[in-house]
Amino acid sequence: MSFTSQHLLGIEPLRPEAITEILDLANAYVEQNRKAVRLDPSLAGLTQINMFFENSTRTQASFELAGKRLGAVVMNMAMQASSIKKGETLIDTALTLNAMHPDLLVVRHPQSGAVDLLAQKVNCAVLNAGDGRHEHPTQALLDALTIMRAKGRLHRLNIAICGDIVHSRVARSNLILLGKMENRVRLVGPATLMPPDVAELGVEVYHDMEEGLQDVDVVMMLRLQKERMDGGFIPSEREYYHRYGLDRAKLDFAKSDAIVMHPGPMNRGVEIDGEIADDINRSVIQEQVEMGVAVRMAAMHLLARNMKNQRGVMV
Ligand code: ASP
C-alpha cells in the first residue's frame, strides 16, 4: 500500500510509489473495461457527488462512468444553475452537501486552491477534477498511463509540453508527475505563455517548435485557454498556428515514433492540425480518453479503500 492519502488534490504531494500503485490498478481496469461484462462492486454502497463549477464534458462524463462501473450511486450537481448564483459561498455549498453524507466528492473549480479549501471542510474523500491553473491530477495520471502503454516505460523519455503553459493546470500536473518519474521534460511555446517562474522549474525552455521537438518521444499539445486570457497573449490565432500549431512539418523534428497527445477539448487549426490529431499512427488522443475512465476508477477505488481502513481503525 503506497497511496495512503485521504484525498487526491494534486500530484505534488504524491511519492513515485503512490503514482505507480494508482497506474498499476488503472492498467488492470483498462483490460476489465474492454470486456463485455464488467463487474467490480468496489464502490457499492458509496455515494459520489460530482460538483463542476466550470464547464466540462469529458472529465465529468469520465468520472460519472468510472463511479457507475464500480457500483457507486453517482449524482451530478448542476453547479451552473445552483445556489452559488444566488450568492451562497463555496464553503456553504460544501457544508450542505456534506450533510448529505457523500463518500466521494469530485470537484472542478475555476479558482486555484478552491478544491483544497473545500477538502478541509468536509469529511469525505475529495478528488480534484481541475482547479484554476493549479492542478488536474487525474489528467496527469491518465497521460502517464497512456505514455507508459505506448512507450513501454515511464522513465527516461524526452517529453515536450507545448503551447499555453502559463494557464494550464494540465501542464503543471504533468510537469510534476513526469519529473518525479525521472523523465526529461521541455516546455515549448511563446514567452508570453510561459509561467514567470519558468527558470526555477528545472526544465529546458524553447520558443521555437523545430528546436523544441528535436528528438522527443512524446509531443504533448495544450489547448489555448482563451477563457483565462484577458489581454494580448498572442498576435492572432493564425500567427499562433503558423509558429506553434502542430502540423506534419513540425512533427517531423520529433523521433519518427513519437506519439502526439492532447488533453482535449482541441482547437483544430489553432494548436493542432486536424490531420495530425486523427492520424492513428501518431495520435493517442482517443487512448487518453479511454485511460481517463480507468485512472478515475483506480483513484476512487484506492481512496475508498483508504477511507474504509481509516474508519476501521477509528471504530
Ligand atoms: N480538459 C483540460 C482541463 O480541464 C484541458 C483543457 O481544458 O484545455 O484543464
Short mmCIF file of C-alpha atoms and ligand atoms in Angstrom, two decimals:
data_model
loop_
_atom_site.label_atom_id
_atom_site.label_comp_id
_atom_site.label_asym_id
_atom_site.label_seq_id
_atom_site.Cartn_x
_atom_site.Cartn_y
_atom_site.Cartn_z
CA MET A 1 0.00 0.00 0.00
CA SER A 2 1.76 3.14 -1.21
CA PHE A 3 -1.10 5.55 -1.93
CA THR A 4 -2.37 6.21 1.56
CA SER A 5 -3.89 9.69 1.10
CA GLN A 6 -7.39 10.62 2.11
CA HIS A 7 -7.89 12.93 -0.90
CA LEU A 8 -6.47 13.30 -4.40
CA LEU A 9 -5.87 17.04 -4.59
CA GLY A 10 -2.76 17.16 -6.74
CA ILE A 11 0.33 15.31 -7.97
CA GLU A 12 2.67 17.46 -5.88
CA PRO A 13 2.27 15.52 -2.58
CA LEU A 14 2.45 12.05 -4.17
CA ARG A 15 5.52 9.83 -3.93
CA PRO A 16 6.55 7.91 -7.08
CA GLU A 17 5.41 4.63 -5.45
CA ALA A 18 1.94 6.07 -4.89
CA ILE A 19 1.77 7.12 -8.55
CA THR A 20 2.84 3.61 -9.55
CA GLU A 21 0.18 2.00 -7.35
CA ILE A 22 -2.59 4.08 -8.99
CA LEU A 23 -1.24 3.40 -12.50
CA ASP A 24 -0.93 -0.35 -11.93
CA LEU A 25 -4.52 -0.65 -10.78
CA ALA A 26 -5.68 1.60 -13.64
CA ASN A 27 -3.84 -0.63 -16.09
CA ALA A 28 -5.84 -3.62 -14.83
CA TYR A 29 -9.04 -1.60 -15.20
CA VAL A 30 -8.22 -0.89 -18.87
CA GLU A 31 -8.40 -4.60 -19.57
CA GLN A 32 -11.53 -5.04 -17.48
CA ASN A 33 -13.25 -2.12 -19.26
CA ARG A 34 -12.65 -3.78 -22.63
CA LYS A 35 -14.65 -6.85 -21.59
CA ALA A 36 -18.37 -7.16 -22.24
CA VAL A 37 -19.19 -7.88 -18.59
CA ARG A 38 -17.56 -5.59 -16.06
CA LEU A 39 -18.50 -6.50 -12.56
CA ASP A 40 -16.45 -4.82 -9.86
CA PRO A 41 -18.51 -3.63 -6.94
CA SER A 42 -15.65 -1.88 -5.13
CA LEU A 43 -17.70 1.33 -4.67
CA ALA A 44 -21.01 -0.43 -3.97
CA GLY A 45 -22.94 1.29 -1.22
CA LEU A 46 -20.97 4.52 -1.64
CA THR A 47 -22.26 7.87 -2.88
CA GLN A 48 -20.27 10.01 -5.30
CA ILE A 49 -21.22 13.63 -5.93
CA ASN A 50 -19.77 15.49 -8.92
CA MET A 51 -19.60 19.27 -8.46
CA PHE A 52 -18.39 21.05 -11.58
CA PHE A 53 -18.25 24.84 -11.15
CA GLU A 54 -16.61 25.11 -14.57
CA ASN A 55 -17.81 23.57 -17.82
CA SER A 56 -16.61 20.10 -18.62
CA THR A 57 -17.71 17.40 -20.97
CA ARG A 58 -15.19 14.62 -20.93
CA THR A 59 -13.91 14.86 -17.37
CA GLN A 60 -17.37 14.88 -15.83
CA ALA A 61 -18.61 12.04 -18.06
CA SER A 62 -15.45 10.08 -17.31
CA PHE A 63 -15.85 10.42 -13.52
CA GLU A 64 -19.53 9.54 -13.78
CA LEU A 65 -18.87 6.42 -15.81
CA ALA A 66 -15.98 5.41 -13.55
CA GLY A 67 -18.17 5.64 -10.44
CA LYS A 68 -21.04 3.75 -12.07
CA ARG A 69 -18.78 0.98 -13.33
CA LEU A 70 -17.70 0.40 -9.73
CA GLY A 71 -21.24 0.39 -8.40
CA ALA A 72 -21.40 3.80 -6.70
CA VAL A 73 -24.54 5.91 -6.58
CA VAL A 74 -23.49 8.93 -8.66
CA MET A 75 -25.10 12.35 -8.54
CA ASN A 76 -24.21 15.29 -10.77
CA MET A 77 -24.87 18.69 -9.24
CA ALA A 78 -25.73 21.32 -11.85
CA MET A 79 -23.46 23.95 -10.34
CA GLN A 80 -24.02 26.49 -13.12
CA ALA A 81 -27.67 26.71 -12.08
CA SER A 82 -27.08 26.24 -8.37
CA SER A 83 -27.41 28.40 -5.29
CA ILE A 84 -23.89 29.72 -5.99
CA LYS A 85 -25.68 32.01 -8.43
CA LYS A 86 -27.89 33.10 -5.55
CA GLY A 87 -24.87 34.17 -3.50
CA GLU A 88 -24.07 31.05 -1.49
CA THR A 89 -20.37 30.67 -0.80
CA LEU A 90 -18.33 27.66 -1.82
CA ILE A 91 -18.00 26.63 1.81
CA ASP A 92 -21.75 26.83 2.43
CA THR A 93 -22.37 24.65 -0.60
CA ALA A 94 -19.78 22.18 0.63
CA LEU A 95 -21.29 22.03 4.10
CA THR A 96 -24.76 21.49 2.66
CA LEU A 97 -23.51 18.60 0.58
CA ASN A 98 -21.50 17.24 3.48
CA ALA A 99 -24.70 16.97 5.50
CA MET A 100 -25.97 14.53 2.86
CA HIS A 101 -23.06 12.19 3.75
CA PRO A 102 -21.39 11.61 0.40
CA ASP A 103 -18.32 9.35 0.37
CA LEU A 104 -16.57 10.83 -2.67
CA LEU A 105 -16.74 14.42 -3.84
CA VAL A 106 -15.38 15.21 -7.31
CA VAL A 107 -14.81 18.95 -7.70
CA ARG A 108 -13.80 21.26 -10.54
CA HIS A 109 -13.47 24.96 -9.80
CA PRO A 110 -12.14 27.97 -11.75
CA GLN A 111 -10.07 29.18 -8.78
CA SER A 112 -6.69 27.66 -7.90
CA GLY A 113 -6.76 26.30 -4.35
CA ALA A 114 -10.57 26.15 -4.06
CA VAL A 115 -10.65 22.35 -4.02
CA ASP A 116 -8.02 22.15 -1.24
CA LEU A 117 -10.06 24.57 0.83
CA LEU A 118 -13.19 22.56 0.31
CA ALA A 119 -11.42 19.34 1.31
CA GLN A 120 -10.68 20.87 4.71
CA LYS A 121 -14.39 21.46 5.36
CA VAL A 122 -15.91 18.08 4.54
CA ASN A 123 -15.45 14.61 5.94
CA CYS A 124 -15.36 12.54 2.77
CA ALA A 125 -12.73 11.88 0.11
CA VAL A 126 -12.24 14.79 -2.30
CA LEU A 127 -10.89 14.43 -5.83
CA ASN A 128 -9.65 17.50 -7.66
CA ALA A 129 -11.05 17.47 -11.21
CA GLY A 130 -9.14 20.67 -12.07
CA ASP A 131 -8.74 23.89 -10.05
CA GLY A 132 -7.89 27.05 -11.99
CA ARG A 133 -4.30 26.97 -13.22
CA HIS A 134 -3.18 24.84 -10.31
CA GLU A 135 -3.59 21.06 -10.75
CA HIS A 136 -5.55 18.41 -12.64
CA PRO A 137 -4.14 15.23 -11.10
CA THR A 138 -6.29 12.63 -12.88
CA GLN A 139 -5.35 14.19 -16.23
CA ALA A 140 -1.63 13.80 -15.49
CA LEU A 141 -2.21 10.21 -14.32
CA LEU A 142 -4.15 9.30 -17.46
CA ASP A 143 -1.46 10.92 -19.59
CA ALA A 144 1.18 8.91 -17.73
CA LEU A 145 -0.73 5.66 -18.29
CA THR A 146 -1.11 6.47 -21.99
CA ILE A 147 2.63 7.14 -22.31
CA MET A 148 3.53 4.01 -20.34
CA ARG A 149 1.40 1.79 -22.56
CA ALA A 150 2.56 3.40 -25.81
CA LYS A 151 6.27 3.56 -24.96
CA GLY A 152 6.57 0.55 -22.66
CA ARG A 153 8.03 2.66 -19.84
CA LEU A 154 7.52 5.87 -17.91
CA HIS A 155 11.09 6.96 -17.27
CA ARG A 156 13.99 8.40 -19.24
CA LEU A 157 11.77 9.72 -22.01
CA ASN A 158 12.11 13.10 -23.71
CA ILE A 159 8.77 14.84 -23.48
CA ALA A 160 7.80 18.22 -24.94
CA ILE A 161 4.81 20.05 -23.44
CA CYS A 162 3.80 22.69 -25.96
CA GLY A 163 1.67 25.81 -26.14
CA ASP A 164 -0.24 27.68 -23.46
CA ILE A 165 1.78 26.62 -20.42
CA VAL A 166 1.00 29.56 -18.16
CA HIS A 167 -2.75 28.99 -17.99
CA SER A 168 -2.59 25.20 -17.94
CA ARG A 169 -3.21 23.01 -14.89
CA VAL A 170 -2.62 20.07 -17.24
CA ALA A 171 0.93 21.28 -17.93
CA ARG A 172 1.61 21.85 -14.23
CA SER A 173 0.41 18.43 -13.07
CA ASN A 174 2.20 16.70 -15.94
CA LEU A 175 5.42 18.56 -15.33
CA ILE A 176 5.43 17.45 -11.70
CA LEU A 177 4.48 13.84 -12.41
CA LEU A 178 6.85 13.30 -15.33
CA GLY A 179 9.69 14.89 -13.34
CA LYS A 180 9.04 12.62 -10.34
CA MET A 181 9.23 9.58 -12.65
CA GLU A 182 12.62 10.79 -13.99
CA ASN A 183 11.81 11.93 -17.48
CA ARG A 184 13.32 14.91 -19.30
CA VAL A 185 10.60 17.47 -19.81
CA ARG A 186 10.86 20.50 -22.07
CA LEU A 187 8.42 23.35 -22.39
CA VAL A 188 7.85 24.83 -25.83
CA GLY A 189 5.85 27.99 -26.52
CA PRO A 190 5.93 31.77 -26.84
CA ALA A 191 7.48 33.72 -23.95
CA THR A 192 4.09 35.33 -23.27
CA LEU A 193 2.61 31.90 -22.48
CA MET A 194 5.39 30.73 -20.13
CA PRO A 195 4.96 30.99 -16.35
CA PRO A 196 7.01 33.81 -14.74
CA ASP A 197 8.94 31.30 -12.57
CA VAL A 198 9.84 29.07 -15.52
CA ALA A 199 13.58 29.33 -14.79
CA GLU A 200 13.04 27.71 -11.37
CA LEU A 201 11.13 24.73 -12.74
CA GLY A 202 14.29 22.87 -13.70
CA VAL A 203 13.20 22.21 -17.27
CA GLU A 204 14.50 23.24 -20.68
CA VAL A 205 12.51 26.03 -22.33
CA TYR A 206 12.22 26.58 -26.08
CA HIS A 207 10.43 29.28 -28.03
CA ASP A 208 10.80 27.52 -31.34
CA MET A 209 8.92 24.30 -32.20
CA GLU A 210 11.60 22.95 -34.53
CA GLU A 211 14.26 23.14 -31.83
CA GLY A 212 11.93 22.11 -29.03
CA LEU A 213 10.63 18.99 -30.77
CA GLN A 214 14.07 17.74 -31.80
CA ASP A 215 14.30 14.03 -30.92
CA VAL A 216 11.44 13.91 -28.44
CA ASP A 217 9.50 10.70 -27.70
CA VAL A 218 6.28 12.45 -26.75
CA VAL A 219 4.68 15.66 -28.06
CA MET A 220 2.02 16.91 -25.68
CA MET A 221 -0.05 19.76 -27.11
CA LEU A 222 -2.17 22.07 -24.95
CA ARG A 223 -5.35 23.97 -25.66
CA LEU A 224 -5.09 27.73 -25.93
CA GLN A 225 -7.06 28.67 -22.78
CA LYS A 226 -8.93 31.65 -24.19
CA GLU A 227 -11.24 31.84 -21.17
CA ARG A 228 -8.26 32.57 -18.92
CA MET A 229 -6.78 35.28 -21.18
CA ASP A 230 -7.67 38.87 -20.58
CA GLY A 231 -5.03 40.50 -22.74
CA GLY A 232 -2.96 40.17 -25.88
CA PHE A 233 -1.08 36.94 -25.20
CA ILE A 234 -0.81 36.08 -28.89
CA PRO A 235 -0.83 38.30 -32.01
CA SER A 236 -3.57 36.25 -33.72
CA GLU A 237 -4.70 32.63 -33.93
CA ARG A 238 -3.42 32.42 -37.49
CA GLU A 239 0.02 33.58 -36.46
CA TYR A 240 -0.05 31.22 -33.45
CA TYR A 241 -0.92 28.25 -35.67
CA HIS A 242 1.86 29.16 -38.05
CA ARG A 243 4.50 29.25 -35.30
CA TYR A 244 3.21 26.82 -32.68
CA GLY A 245 0.43 24.73 -34.22
CA LEU A 246 1.49 21.10 -34.58
CA ASP A 247 1.48 20.11 -38.24
CA ARG A 248 3.30 17.37 -40.15
CA ALA A 249 6.36 19.53 -40.90
CA LYS A 250 6.94 20.39 -37.23
CA LEU A 251 6.24 16.82 -36.07
CA ASP A 252 8.98 15.62 -38.41
CA PHE A 253 11.55 17.08 -36.00
CA ALA A 254 10.46 14.66 -33.27
CA LYS A 255 11.54 10.99 -33.23
CA SER A 256 9.94 9.00 -36.03
CA ASP A 257 7.91 7.01 -33.48
CA ALA A 258 6.98 9.98 -31.29
CA ILE A 259 3.39 9.98 -30.06
CA VAL A 260 1.08 13.01 -30.14
CA MET A 261 -1.15 13.87 -27.17
CA HIS A 262 -3.80 16.49 -26.39
CA PRO A 263 -5.99 16.65 -23.24
CA GLY A 264 -8.98 17.99 -25.14
CA PRO A 265 -11.04 19.84 -25.99
CA MET A 266 -9.00 20.60 -29.12
CA ASN A 267 -8.93 23.77 -31.16
CA ARG A 268 -8.22 22.22 -34.54
CA GLY A 269 -6.30 24.60 -36.76
CA VAL A 270 -5.11 26.64 -33.74
CA GLU A 271 -2.79 24.44 -31.65
CA ILE A 272 -3.03 21.27 -33.75
CA ASP A 273 -3.69 20.33 -37.34
CA GLY A 274 -6.78 18.10 -37.68
CA GLU A 275 -4.93 15.63 -39.86
CA ILE A 276 -2.29 15.02 -37.14
CA ALA A 277 -4.95 14.74 -34.43
CA ASP A 278 -6.67 12.00 -36.45
CA ASP A 279 -3.54 10.14 -37.54
CA ILE A 280 -3.93 6.76 -35.84
CA ASN A 281 -0.25 6.01 -36.31
CA ARG A 282 0.86 9.00 -34.24
CA SER A 283 -2.03 10.38 -32.22
CA VAL A 284 -3.02 8.71 -28.93
CA ILE A 285 -5.76 11.25 -28.16
CA GLN A 286 -8.53 8.64 -28.13
CA GLU A 287 -6.44 6.37 -25.91
CA GLN A 288 -6.11 9.26 -23.46
CA VAL A 289 -9.90 9.34 -23.15
CA GLU A 290 -10.03 5.57 -22.59
CA MET A 291 -7.26 5.75 -19.96
CA GLY A 292 -9.20 8.54 -18.23
CA VAL A 293 -12.02 6.23 -17.16
CA ALA A 294 -9.59 3.56 -15.92
CA VAL A 295 -7.46 6.05 -13.96
CA ARG A 296 -10.53 7.56 -12.28
CA MET A 297 -11.79 4.10 -11.35
CA ALA A 298 -8.41 3.31 -9.81
CA ALA A 299 -8.18 6.60 -7.92
CA MET A 300 -11.69 6.27 -6.47
CA HIS A 301 -11.17 2.59 -5.62
CA LEU A 302 -7.99 3.38 -3.68
CA LEU A 303 -9.49 6.40 -1.91
CA ALA A 304 -12.46 4.26 -0.85
CA ARG A 305 -10.02 1.63 0.44
CA ASN A 306 -8.08 4.25 2.40
CA MET A 307 -11.31 5.62 3.81
CA LYS A 308 -12.50 2.18 4.91
CA ASN A 309 -9.11 1.47 6.51
CA GLN A 310 -9.26 4.73 8.40
CA ARG A 311 -12.85 4.22 9.51
CA GLY A 312 -11.98 0.65 10.53
CA VAL A 313 -9.22 1.98 12.78
CA MET A 314 -11.50 4.61 14.28
CA VAL A 315 -14.35 2.21 15.14
N1 ASP B 1 -9.72 19.49 -20.13
C1 ASP B 1 -8.48 20.03 -19.60
C2 ASP B 1 -8.73 20.85 -18.37
O1 ASP B 1 -9.80 20.86 -17.85
C3 ASP B 1 -7.72 20.75 -20.64
C4 ASP B 1 -8.37 21.96 -21.22
O2 ASP B 1 -9.49 22.31 -20.86
O3 ASP B 1 -7.71 22.58 -22.03
O4 ASP B 1 -7.83 21.52 -17.90
#
